[in-house]
PDB file of C-alpha atoms in Angstrom:
ATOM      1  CA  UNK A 120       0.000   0.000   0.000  1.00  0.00           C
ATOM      2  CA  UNK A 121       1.508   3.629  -1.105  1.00  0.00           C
ATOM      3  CA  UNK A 122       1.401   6.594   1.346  1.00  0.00           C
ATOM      4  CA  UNK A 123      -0.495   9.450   0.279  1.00  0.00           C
ATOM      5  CA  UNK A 124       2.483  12.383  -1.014  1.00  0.00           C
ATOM      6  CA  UNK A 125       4.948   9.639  -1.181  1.00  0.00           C
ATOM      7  CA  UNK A 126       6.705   8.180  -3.974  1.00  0.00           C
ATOM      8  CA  UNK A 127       5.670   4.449  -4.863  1.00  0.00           C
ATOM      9  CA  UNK A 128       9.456   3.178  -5.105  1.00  0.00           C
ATOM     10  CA  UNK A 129      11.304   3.121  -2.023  1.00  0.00           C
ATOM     11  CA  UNK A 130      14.736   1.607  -2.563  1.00  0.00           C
ATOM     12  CA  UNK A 131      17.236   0.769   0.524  1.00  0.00           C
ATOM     13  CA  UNK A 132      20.693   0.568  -0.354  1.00  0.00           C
ATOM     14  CA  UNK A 133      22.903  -0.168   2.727  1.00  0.00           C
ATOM     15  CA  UNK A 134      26.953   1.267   2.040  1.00  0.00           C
ATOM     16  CA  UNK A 135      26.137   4.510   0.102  1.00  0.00           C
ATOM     17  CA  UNK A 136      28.680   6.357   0.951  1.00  0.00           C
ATOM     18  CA  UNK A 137      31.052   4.805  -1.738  1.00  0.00           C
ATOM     19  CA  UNK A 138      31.820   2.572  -4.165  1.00  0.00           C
ATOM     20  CA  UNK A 139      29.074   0.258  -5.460  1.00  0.00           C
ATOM     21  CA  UNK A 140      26.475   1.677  -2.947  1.00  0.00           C
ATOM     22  CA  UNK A 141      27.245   4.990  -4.373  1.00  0.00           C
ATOM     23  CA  UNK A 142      26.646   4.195  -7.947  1.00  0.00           C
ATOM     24  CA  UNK A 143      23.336   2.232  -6.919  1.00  0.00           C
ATOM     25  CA  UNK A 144      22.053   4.789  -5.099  1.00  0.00           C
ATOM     26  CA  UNK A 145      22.657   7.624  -7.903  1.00  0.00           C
ATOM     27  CA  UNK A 146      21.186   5.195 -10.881  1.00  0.00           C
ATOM     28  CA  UNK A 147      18.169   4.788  -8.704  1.00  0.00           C
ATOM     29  CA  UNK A 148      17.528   8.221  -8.039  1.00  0.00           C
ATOM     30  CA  UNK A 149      18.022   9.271 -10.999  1.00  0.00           C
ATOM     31  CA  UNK A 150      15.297   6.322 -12.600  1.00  0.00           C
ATOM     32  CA  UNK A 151      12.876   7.932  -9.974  1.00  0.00           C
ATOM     33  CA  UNK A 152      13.099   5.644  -6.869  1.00  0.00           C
ATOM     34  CA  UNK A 153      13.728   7.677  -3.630  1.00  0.00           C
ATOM     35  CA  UNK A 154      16.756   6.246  -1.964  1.00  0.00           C
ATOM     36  CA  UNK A 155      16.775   5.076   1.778  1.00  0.00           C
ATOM     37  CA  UNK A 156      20.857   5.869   1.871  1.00  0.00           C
ATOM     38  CA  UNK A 157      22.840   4.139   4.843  1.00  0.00           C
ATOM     39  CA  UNK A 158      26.523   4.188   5.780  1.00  0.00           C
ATOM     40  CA  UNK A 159      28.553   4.451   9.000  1.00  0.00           C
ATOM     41  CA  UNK A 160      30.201   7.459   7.591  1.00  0.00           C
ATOM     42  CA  UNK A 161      27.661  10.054   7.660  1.00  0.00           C
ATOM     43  CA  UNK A 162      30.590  12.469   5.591  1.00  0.00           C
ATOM     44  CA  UNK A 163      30.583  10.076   2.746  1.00  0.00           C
ATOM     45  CA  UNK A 164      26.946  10.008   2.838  1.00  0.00           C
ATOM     46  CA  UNK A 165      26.522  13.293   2.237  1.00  0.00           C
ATOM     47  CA  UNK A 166      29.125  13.170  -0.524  1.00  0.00           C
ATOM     48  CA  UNK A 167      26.447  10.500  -2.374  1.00  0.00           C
ATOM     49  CA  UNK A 168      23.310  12.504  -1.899  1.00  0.00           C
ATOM     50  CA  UNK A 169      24.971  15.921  -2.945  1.00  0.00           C
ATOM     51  CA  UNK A 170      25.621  14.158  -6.242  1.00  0.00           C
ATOM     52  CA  UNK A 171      22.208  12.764  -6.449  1.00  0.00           C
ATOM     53  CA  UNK A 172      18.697  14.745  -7.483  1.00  0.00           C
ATOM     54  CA  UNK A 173      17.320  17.019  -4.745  1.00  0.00           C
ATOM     55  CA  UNK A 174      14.942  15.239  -2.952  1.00  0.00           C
ATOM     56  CA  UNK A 175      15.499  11.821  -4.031  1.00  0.00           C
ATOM     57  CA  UNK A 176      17.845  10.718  -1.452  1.00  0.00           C
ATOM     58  CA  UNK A 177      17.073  10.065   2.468  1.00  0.00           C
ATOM     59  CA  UNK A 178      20.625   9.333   4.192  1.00  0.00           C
ATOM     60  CA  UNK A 179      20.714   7.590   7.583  1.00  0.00           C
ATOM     61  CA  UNK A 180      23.814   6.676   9.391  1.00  0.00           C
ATOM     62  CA  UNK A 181      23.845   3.049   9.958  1.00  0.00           C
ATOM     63  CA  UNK A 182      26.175  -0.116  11.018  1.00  0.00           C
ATOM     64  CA  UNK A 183      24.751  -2.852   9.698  1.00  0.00           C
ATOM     65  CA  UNK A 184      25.972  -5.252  11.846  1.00  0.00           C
ATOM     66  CA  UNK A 185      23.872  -4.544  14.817  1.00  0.00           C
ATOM     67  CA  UNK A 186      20.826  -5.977  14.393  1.00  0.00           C
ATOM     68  CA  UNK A 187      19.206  -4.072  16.780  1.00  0.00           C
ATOM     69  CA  UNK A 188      19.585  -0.949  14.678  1.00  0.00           C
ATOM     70  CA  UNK A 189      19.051  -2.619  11.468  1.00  0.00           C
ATOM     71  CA  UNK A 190      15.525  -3.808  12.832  1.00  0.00           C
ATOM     72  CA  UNK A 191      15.173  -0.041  13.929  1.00  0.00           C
ATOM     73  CA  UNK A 192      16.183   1.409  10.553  1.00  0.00           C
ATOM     74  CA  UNK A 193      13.258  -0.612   8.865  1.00  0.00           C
ATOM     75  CA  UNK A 194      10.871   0.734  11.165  1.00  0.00           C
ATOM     76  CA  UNK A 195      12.307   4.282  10.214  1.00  0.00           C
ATOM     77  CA  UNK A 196      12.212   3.767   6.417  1.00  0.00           C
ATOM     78  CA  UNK A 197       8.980   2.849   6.826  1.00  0.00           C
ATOM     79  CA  UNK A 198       7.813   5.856   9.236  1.00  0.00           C
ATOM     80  CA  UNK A 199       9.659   8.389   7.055  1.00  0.00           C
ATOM     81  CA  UNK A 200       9.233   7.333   3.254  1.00  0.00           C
ATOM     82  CA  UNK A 201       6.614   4.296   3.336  1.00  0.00           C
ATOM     83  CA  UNK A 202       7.545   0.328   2.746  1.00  0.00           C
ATOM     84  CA  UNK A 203      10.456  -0.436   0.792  1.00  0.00           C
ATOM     85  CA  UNK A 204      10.036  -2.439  -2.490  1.00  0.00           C
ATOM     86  CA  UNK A 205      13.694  -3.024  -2.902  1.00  0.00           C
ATOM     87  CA  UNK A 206      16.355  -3.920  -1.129  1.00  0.00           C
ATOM     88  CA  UNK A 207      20.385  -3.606  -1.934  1.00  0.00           C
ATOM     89  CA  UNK A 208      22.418  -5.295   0.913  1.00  0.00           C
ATOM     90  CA  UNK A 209      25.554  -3.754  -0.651  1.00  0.00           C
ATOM     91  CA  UNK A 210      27.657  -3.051   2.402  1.00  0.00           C
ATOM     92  CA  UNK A 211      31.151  -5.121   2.698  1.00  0.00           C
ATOM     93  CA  UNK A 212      34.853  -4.717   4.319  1.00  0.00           C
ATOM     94  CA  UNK A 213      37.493  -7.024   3.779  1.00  0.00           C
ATOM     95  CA  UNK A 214      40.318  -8.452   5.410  1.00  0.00           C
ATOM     96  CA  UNK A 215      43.653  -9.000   3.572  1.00  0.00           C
ATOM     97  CA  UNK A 216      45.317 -11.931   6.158  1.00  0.00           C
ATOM     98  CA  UNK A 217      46.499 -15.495   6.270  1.00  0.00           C
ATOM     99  CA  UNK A 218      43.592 -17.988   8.207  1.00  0.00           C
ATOM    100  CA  UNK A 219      47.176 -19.138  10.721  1.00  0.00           C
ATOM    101  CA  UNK A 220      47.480 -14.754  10.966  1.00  0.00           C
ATOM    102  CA  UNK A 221      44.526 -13.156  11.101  1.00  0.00           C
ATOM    103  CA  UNK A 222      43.115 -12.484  14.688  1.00  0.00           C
ATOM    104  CA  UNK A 223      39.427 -13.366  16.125  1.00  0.00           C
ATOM    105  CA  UNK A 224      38.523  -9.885  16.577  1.00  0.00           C
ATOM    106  CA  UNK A 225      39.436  -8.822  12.752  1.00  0.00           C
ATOM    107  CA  UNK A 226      37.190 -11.544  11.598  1.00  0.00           C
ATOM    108  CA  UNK A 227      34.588 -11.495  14.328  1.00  0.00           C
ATOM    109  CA  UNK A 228      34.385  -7.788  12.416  1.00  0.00           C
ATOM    110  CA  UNK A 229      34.722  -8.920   9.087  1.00  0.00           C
ATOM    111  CA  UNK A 230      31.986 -11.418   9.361  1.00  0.00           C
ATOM    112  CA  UNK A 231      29.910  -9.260  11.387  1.00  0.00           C
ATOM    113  CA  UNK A 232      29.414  -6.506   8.251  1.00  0.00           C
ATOM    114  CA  UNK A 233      29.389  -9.047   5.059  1.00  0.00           C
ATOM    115  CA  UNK A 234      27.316 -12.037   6.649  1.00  0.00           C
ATOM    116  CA  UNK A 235      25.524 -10.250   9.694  1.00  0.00           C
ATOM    117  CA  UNK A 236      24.505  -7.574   7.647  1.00  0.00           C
ATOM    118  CA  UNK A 237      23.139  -9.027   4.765  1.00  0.00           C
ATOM    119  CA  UNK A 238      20.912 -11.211   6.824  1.00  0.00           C
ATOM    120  CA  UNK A 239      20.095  -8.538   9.453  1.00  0.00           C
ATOM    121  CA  UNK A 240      18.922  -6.096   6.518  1.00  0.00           C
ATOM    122  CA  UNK A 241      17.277  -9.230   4.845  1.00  0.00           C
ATOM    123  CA  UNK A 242      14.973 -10.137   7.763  1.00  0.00           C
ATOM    124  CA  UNK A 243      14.440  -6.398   8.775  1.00  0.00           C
ATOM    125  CA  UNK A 244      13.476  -5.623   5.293  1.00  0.00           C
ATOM    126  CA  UNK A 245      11.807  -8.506   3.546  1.00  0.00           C
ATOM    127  CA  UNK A 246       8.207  -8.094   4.893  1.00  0.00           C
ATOM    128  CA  UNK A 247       8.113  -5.259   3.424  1.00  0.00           C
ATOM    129  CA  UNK A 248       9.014  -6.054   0.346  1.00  0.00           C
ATOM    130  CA  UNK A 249       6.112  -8.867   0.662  1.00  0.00           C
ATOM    131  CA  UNK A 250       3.319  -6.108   0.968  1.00  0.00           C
ATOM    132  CA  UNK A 251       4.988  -3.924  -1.480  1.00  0.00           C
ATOM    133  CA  UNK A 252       5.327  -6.547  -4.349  1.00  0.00           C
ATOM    134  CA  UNK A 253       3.091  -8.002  -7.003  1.00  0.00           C
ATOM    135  CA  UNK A 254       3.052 -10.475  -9.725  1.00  0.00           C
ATOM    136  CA  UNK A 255       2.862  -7.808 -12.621  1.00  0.00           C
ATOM    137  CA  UNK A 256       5.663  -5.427 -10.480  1.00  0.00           C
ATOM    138  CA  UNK A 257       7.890  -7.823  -7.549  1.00  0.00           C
ATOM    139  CA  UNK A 258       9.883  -6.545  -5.340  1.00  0.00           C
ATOM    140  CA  UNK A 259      13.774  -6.628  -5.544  1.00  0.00           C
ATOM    141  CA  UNK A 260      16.205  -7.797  -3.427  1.00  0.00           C
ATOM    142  CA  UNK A 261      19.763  -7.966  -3.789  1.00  0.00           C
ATOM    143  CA  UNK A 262      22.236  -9.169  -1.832  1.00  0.00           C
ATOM    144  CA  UNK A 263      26.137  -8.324  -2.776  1.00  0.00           C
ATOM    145  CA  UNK A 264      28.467 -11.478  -2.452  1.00  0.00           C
ATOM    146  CA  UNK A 265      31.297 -11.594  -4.563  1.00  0.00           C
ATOM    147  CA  UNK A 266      33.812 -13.497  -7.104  1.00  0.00           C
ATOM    148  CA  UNK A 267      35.342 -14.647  -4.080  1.00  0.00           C
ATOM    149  CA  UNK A 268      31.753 -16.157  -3.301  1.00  0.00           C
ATOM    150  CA  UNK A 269      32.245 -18.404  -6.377  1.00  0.00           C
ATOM    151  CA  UNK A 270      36.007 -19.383  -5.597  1.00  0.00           C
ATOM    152  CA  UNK A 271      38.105 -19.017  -2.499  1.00  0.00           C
ATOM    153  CA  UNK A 272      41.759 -17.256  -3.256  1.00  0.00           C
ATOM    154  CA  UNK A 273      44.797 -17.389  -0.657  1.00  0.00           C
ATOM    155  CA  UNK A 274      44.649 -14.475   1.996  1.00  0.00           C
ATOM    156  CA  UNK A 275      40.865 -13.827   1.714  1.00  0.00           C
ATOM    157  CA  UNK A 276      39.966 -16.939   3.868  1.00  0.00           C
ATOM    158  CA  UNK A 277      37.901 -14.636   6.249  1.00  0.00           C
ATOM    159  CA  UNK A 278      35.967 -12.378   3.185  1.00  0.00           C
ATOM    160  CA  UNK A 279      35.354 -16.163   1.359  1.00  0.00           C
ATOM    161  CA  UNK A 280      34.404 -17.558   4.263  1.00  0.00           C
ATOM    162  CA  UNK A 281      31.578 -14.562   4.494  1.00  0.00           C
ATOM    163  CA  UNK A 282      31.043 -14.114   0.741  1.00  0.00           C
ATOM    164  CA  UNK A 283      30.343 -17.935   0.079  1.00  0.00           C
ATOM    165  CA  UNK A 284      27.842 -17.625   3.297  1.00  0.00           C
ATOM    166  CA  UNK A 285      26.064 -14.788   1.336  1.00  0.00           C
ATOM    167  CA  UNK A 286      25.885 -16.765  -1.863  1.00  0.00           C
ATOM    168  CA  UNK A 287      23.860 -19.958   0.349  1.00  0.00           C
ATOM    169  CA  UNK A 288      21.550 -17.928   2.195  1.00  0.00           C
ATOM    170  CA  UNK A 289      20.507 -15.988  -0.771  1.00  0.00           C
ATOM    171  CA  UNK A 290      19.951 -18.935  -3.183  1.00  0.00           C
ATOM    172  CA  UNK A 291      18.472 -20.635  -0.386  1.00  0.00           C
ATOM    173  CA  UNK A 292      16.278 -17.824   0.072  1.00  0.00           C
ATOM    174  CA  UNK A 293      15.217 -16.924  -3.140  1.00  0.00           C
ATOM    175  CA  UNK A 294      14.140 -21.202  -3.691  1.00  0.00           C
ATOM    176  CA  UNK A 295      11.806 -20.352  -0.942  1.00  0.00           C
ATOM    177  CA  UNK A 296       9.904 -16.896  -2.390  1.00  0.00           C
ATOM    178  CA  UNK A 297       9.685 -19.382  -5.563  1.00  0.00           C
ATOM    179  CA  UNK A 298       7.970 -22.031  -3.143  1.00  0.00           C
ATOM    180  CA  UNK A 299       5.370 -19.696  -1.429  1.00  0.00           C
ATOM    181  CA  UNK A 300       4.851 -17.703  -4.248  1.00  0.00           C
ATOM    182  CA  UNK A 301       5.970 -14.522  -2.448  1.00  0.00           C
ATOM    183  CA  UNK A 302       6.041 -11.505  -5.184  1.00  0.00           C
ATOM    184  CA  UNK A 303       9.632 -10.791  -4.306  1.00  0.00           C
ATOM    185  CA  UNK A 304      13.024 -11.669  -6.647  1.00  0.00           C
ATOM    186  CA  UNK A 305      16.119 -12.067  -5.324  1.00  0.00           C
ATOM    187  CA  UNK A 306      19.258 -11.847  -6.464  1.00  0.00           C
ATOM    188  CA  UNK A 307      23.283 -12.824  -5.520  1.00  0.00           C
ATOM    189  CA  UNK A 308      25.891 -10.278  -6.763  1.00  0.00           C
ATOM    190  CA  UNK A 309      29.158 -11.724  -7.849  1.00  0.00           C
ATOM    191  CA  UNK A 310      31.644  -8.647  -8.473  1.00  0.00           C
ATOM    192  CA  UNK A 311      35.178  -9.187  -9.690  1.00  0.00           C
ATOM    193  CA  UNK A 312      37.096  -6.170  -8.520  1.00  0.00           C
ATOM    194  CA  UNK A 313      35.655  -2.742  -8.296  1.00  0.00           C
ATOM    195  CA  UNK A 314      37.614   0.319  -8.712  1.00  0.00           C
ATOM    196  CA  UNK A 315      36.596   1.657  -5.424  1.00  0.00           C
ATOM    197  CA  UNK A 316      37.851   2.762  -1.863  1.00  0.00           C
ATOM    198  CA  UNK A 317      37.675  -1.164  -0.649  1.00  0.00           C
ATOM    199  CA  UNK A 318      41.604  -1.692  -0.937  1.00  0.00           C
ATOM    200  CA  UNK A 319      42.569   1.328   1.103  1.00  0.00           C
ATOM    201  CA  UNK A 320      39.995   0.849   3.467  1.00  0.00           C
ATOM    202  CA  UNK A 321      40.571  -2.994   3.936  1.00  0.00           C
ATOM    203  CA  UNK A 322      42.189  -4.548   7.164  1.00  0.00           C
ATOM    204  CA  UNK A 323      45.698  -6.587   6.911  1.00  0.00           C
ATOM    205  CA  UNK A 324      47.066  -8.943   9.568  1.00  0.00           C
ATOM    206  CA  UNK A 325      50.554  -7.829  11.329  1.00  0.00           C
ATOM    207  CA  UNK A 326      52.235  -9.337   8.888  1.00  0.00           C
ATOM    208  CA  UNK A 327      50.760  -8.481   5.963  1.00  0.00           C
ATOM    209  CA  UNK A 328      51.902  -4.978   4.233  1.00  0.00           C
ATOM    210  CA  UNK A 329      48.862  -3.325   4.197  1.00  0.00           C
ATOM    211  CA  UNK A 330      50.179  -0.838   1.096  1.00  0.00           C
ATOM    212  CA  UNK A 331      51.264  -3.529  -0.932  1.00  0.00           C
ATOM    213  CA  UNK A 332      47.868  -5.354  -0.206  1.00  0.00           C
ATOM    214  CA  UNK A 333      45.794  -1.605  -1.484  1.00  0.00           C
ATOM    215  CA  UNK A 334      48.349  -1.520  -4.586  1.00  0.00           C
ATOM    216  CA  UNK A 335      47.274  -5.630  -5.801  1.00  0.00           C
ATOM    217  CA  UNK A 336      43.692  -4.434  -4.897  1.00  0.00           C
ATOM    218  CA  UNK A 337      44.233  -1.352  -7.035  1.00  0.00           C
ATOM    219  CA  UNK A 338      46.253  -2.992 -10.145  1.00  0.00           C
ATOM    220  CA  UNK A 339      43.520  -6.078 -10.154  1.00  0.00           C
ATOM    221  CA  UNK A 340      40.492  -3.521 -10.331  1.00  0.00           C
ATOM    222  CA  UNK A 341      38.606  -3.802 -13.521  1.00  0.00           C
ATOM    223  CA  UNK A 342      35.111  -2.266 -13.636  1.00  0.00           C
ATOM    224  CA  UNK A 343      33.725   1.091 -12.638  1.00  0.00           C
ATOM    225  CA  UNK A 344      31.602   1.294  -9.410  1.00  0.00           C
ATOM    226  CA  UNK A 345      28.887   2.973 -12.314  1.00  0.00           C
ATOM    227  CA  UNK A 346      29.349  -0.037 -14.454  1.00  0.00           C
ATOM    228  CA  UNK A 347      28.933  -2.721 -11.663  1.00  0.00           C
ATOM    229  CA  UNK A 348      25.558  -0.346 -10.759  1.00  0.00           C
ATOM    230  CA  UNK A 349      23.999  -1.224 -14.601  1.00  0.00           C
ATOM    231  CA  UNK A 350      24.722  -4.664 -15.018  1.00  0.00           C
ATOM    232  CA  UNK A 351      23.005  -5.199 -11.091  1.00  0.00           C
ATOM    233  CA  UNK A 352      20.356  -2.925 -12.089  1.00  0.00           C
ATOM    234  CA  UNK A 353      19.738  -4.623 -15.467  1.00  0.00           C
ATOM    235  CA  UNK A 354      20.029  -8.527 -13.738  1.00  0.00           C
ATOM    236  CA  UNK A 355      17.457  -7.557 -10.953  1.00  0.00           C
ATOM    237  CA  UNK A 356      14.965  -6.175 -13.705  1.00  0.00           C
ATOM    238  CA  UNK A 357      15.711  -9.501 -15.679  1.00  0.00           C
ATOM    239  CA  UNK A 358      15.041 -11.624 -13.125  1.00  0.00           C
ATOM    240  CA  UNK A 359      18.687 -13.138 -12.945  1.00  0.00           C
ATOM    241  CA  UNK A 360      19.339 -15.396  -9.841  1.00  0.00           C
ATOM    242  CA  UNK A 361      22.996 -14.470  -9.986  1.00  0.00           C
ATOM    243  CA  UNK A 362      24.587 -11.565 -11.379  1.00  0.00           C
ATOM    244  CA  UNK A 363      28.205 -11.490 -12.468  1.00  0.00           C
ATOM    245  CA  UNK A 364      30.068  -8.605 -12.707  1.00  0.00           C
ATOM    246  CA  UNK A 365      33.608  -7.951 -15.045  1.00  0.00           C
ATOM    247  CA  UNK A 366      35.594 -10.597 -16.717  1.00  0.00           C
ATOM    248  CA  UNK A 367      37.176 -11.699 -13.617  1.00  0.00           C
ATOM    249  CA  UNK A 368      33.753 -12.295 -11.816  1.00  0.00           C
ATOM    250  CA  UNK A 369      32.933 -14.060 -14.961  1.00  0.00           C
ATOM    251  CA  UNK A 370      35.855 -15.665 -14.721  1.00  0.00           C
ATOM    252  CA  UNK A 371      34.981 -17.192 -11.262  1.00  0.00           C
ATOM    253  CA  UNK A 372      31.848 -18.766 -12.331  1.00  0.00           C
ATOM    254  CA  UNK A 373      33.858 -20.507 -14.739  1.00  0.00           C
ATOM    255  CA  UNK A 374      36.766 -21.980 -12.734  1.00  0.00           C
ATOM    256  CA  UNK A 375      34.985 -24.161 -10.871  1.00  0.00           C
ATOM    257  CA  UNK A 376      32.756 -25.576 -13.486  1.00  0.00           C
ATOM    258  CA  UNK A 377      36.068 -26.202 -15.767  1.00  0.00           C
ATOM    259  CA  UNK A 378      38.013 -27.535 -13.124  1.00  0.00           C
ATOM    260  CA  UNK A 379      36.069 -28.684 -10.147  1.00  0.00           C
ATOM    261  CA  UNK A 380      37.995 -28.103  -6.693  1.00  0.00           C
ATOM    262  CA  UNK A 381      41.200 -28.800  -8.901  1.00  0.00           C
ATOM    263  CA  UNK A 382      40.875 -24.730  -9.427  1.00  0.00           C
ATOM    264  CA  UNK A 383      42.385 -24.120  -5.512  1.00  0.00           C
ATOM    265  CA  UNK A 384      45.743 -25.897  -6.692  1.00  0.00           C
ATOM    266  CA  UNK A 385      45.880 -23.900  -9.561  1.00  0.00           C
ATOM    267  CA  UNK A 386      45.474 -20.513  -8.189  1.00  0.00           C
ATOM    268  CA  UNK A 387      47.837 -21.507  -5.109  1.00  0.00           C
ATOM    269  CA  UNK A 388      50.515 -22.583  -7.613  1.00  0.00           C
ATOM    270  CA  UNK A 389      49.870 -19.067  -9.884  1.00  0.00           C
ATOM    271  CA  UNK A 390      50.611 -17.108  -6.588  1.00  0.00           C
ATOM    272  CA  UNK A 391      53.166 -18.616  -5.272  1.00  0.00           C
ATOM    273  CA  UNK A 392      54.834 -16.948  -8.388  1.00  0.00           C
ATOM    274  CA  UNK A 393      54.539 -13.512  -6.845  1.00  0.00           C
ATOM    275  CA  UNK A 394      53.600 -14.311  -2.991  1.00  0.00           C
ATOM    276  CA  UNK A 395      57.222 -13.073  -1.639  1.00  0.00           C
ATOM    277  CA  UNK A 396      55.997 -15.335   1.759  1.00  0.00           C
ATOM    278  CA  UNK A 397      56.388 -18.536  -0.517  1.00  0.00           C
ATOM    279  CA  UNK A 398      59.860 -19.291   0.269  1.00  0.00           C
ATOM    280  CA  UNK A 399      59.125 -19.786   4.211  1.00  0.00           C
TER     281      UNK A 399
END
């Protein structure tokens, strides 16, 4: 049901601030959704809804990992712009570290944000998108795993360990809107490498050199945050069950099908070409 002198698409997009989130949140306004914005950096928020049309862009600051206030910013959306009839669970870190060096608390965090979050926003969000959707016009929802969701690489145990938990839940999820005949799609995200802030914001174990780790993030980085935004706009809107982004998240769809597990021994041989820790 629409509120009176509200608009009738209400998107949530959780990590607007940057990156991705940014992109999604700007392609949306600008197709004539208003935008429930959230980050945990209100400054970066602003940054997003300055470059967005006036009016089409609520921010709230948010940290998706505690439920508690993810439960609360539903209720909010709600109060302030009506139900939401899509949902982007975009928000991620990452963790550049070694399973033997990375400590609890750095993954404790790291799978706090990138599984917490995407099923804290999913369960705080998805009745809504229940009343809001119908057969002719469903309701979207999104959630963002990655490449790394389709094969695990060396020194992203903890993101892997999150991103392939992202990829089950949704698939499992979506299987069961099919069952019950809910008027909701939903959708898995599988980005190669963005060109965004992610590598300079991402954590590194003691060990690790976290400037080297920003500068492989950088020089691996093939597709615009803007581009990543169309092809998860244009998937959602097709119906896709998974969405691949760049030639390297292509790429990891099609390791494992080529290769079965044999694809781990592959890539661990490949970097132990450049790893300067293979020698110990």
């Amino acid at each position: 049901m629409s509120h009176p002198d509200r608009p009738d698409r209400i998107a949530v997009v959780t990590g607007a601030g940057s990156g991705i989130g940014r992109a999604l949140t700007r392609a949306l306004a600008q197709g004539g959704a208003h935008v429930a914005a959230s980050d945990i950096d209100l400054a970066d928020l602003a940054e997003t809804r300055a470059l967005c049309p006036d009016g089409g862009v609520t921010t709230y600051r948010l940290d998706v990992a505690d439920r508690d206030a993810v439960l609360a910013h539903a209720e909010d959306v709600r109060r302030d712009l009506g139900p939401a009839s899509m949902l982007f669970n975009n928000a991620g870190v990452d963790l550049f570290a070694s399973v033997a060096d990375m400590s609890w608390a750095d993954f404790d965090w790291l799978t706090g944000i990138n599984i917490g979050g995407v099923v804290n926003g999913t369960k705080a969000f998805l009745p809504q998108l229940i009343e809001t959707g119908t057969a002719r016009r469903p309701a979207r929802l999104v959630n963002l795993s990655s490449a790394f969701g389709l094969i695990a690489v060396p020194y992203q145990g903890a993101y892997s360990t999150a991103k392939f938990a992202v990829r089950g839940f949704t698939e499992a999820l979506r299987q069961e809107m099919i069952i019950e005949r809910r008027p909701v799609t939903v959708h898995c995200v599988h980005p190669g490498v963005v060109r965004t802030n992610f590598g300079t914001n991402m954590r590194t174990a003691d060990t690790e050199d976290p400037d080297q780790a920003a500068k492989l993030f950088a020089r691996a980085a093939l597709t615009s945050p803007e581009k990543a935004a169309r092809v998860i706009l244009r998937g959602a809107e097709k119906n896709r069950a998974r969405i691949l982004i760049g030639p390297d998240g292509r790429a990891a769809a099609a390791l494992p099908r080529l290769l079965g597990v044999g694809y781990a021994t592959l890539l661990a041989h490949a970097a132990r070409v450049t790893n300067p820790r293979s020698g110990r």
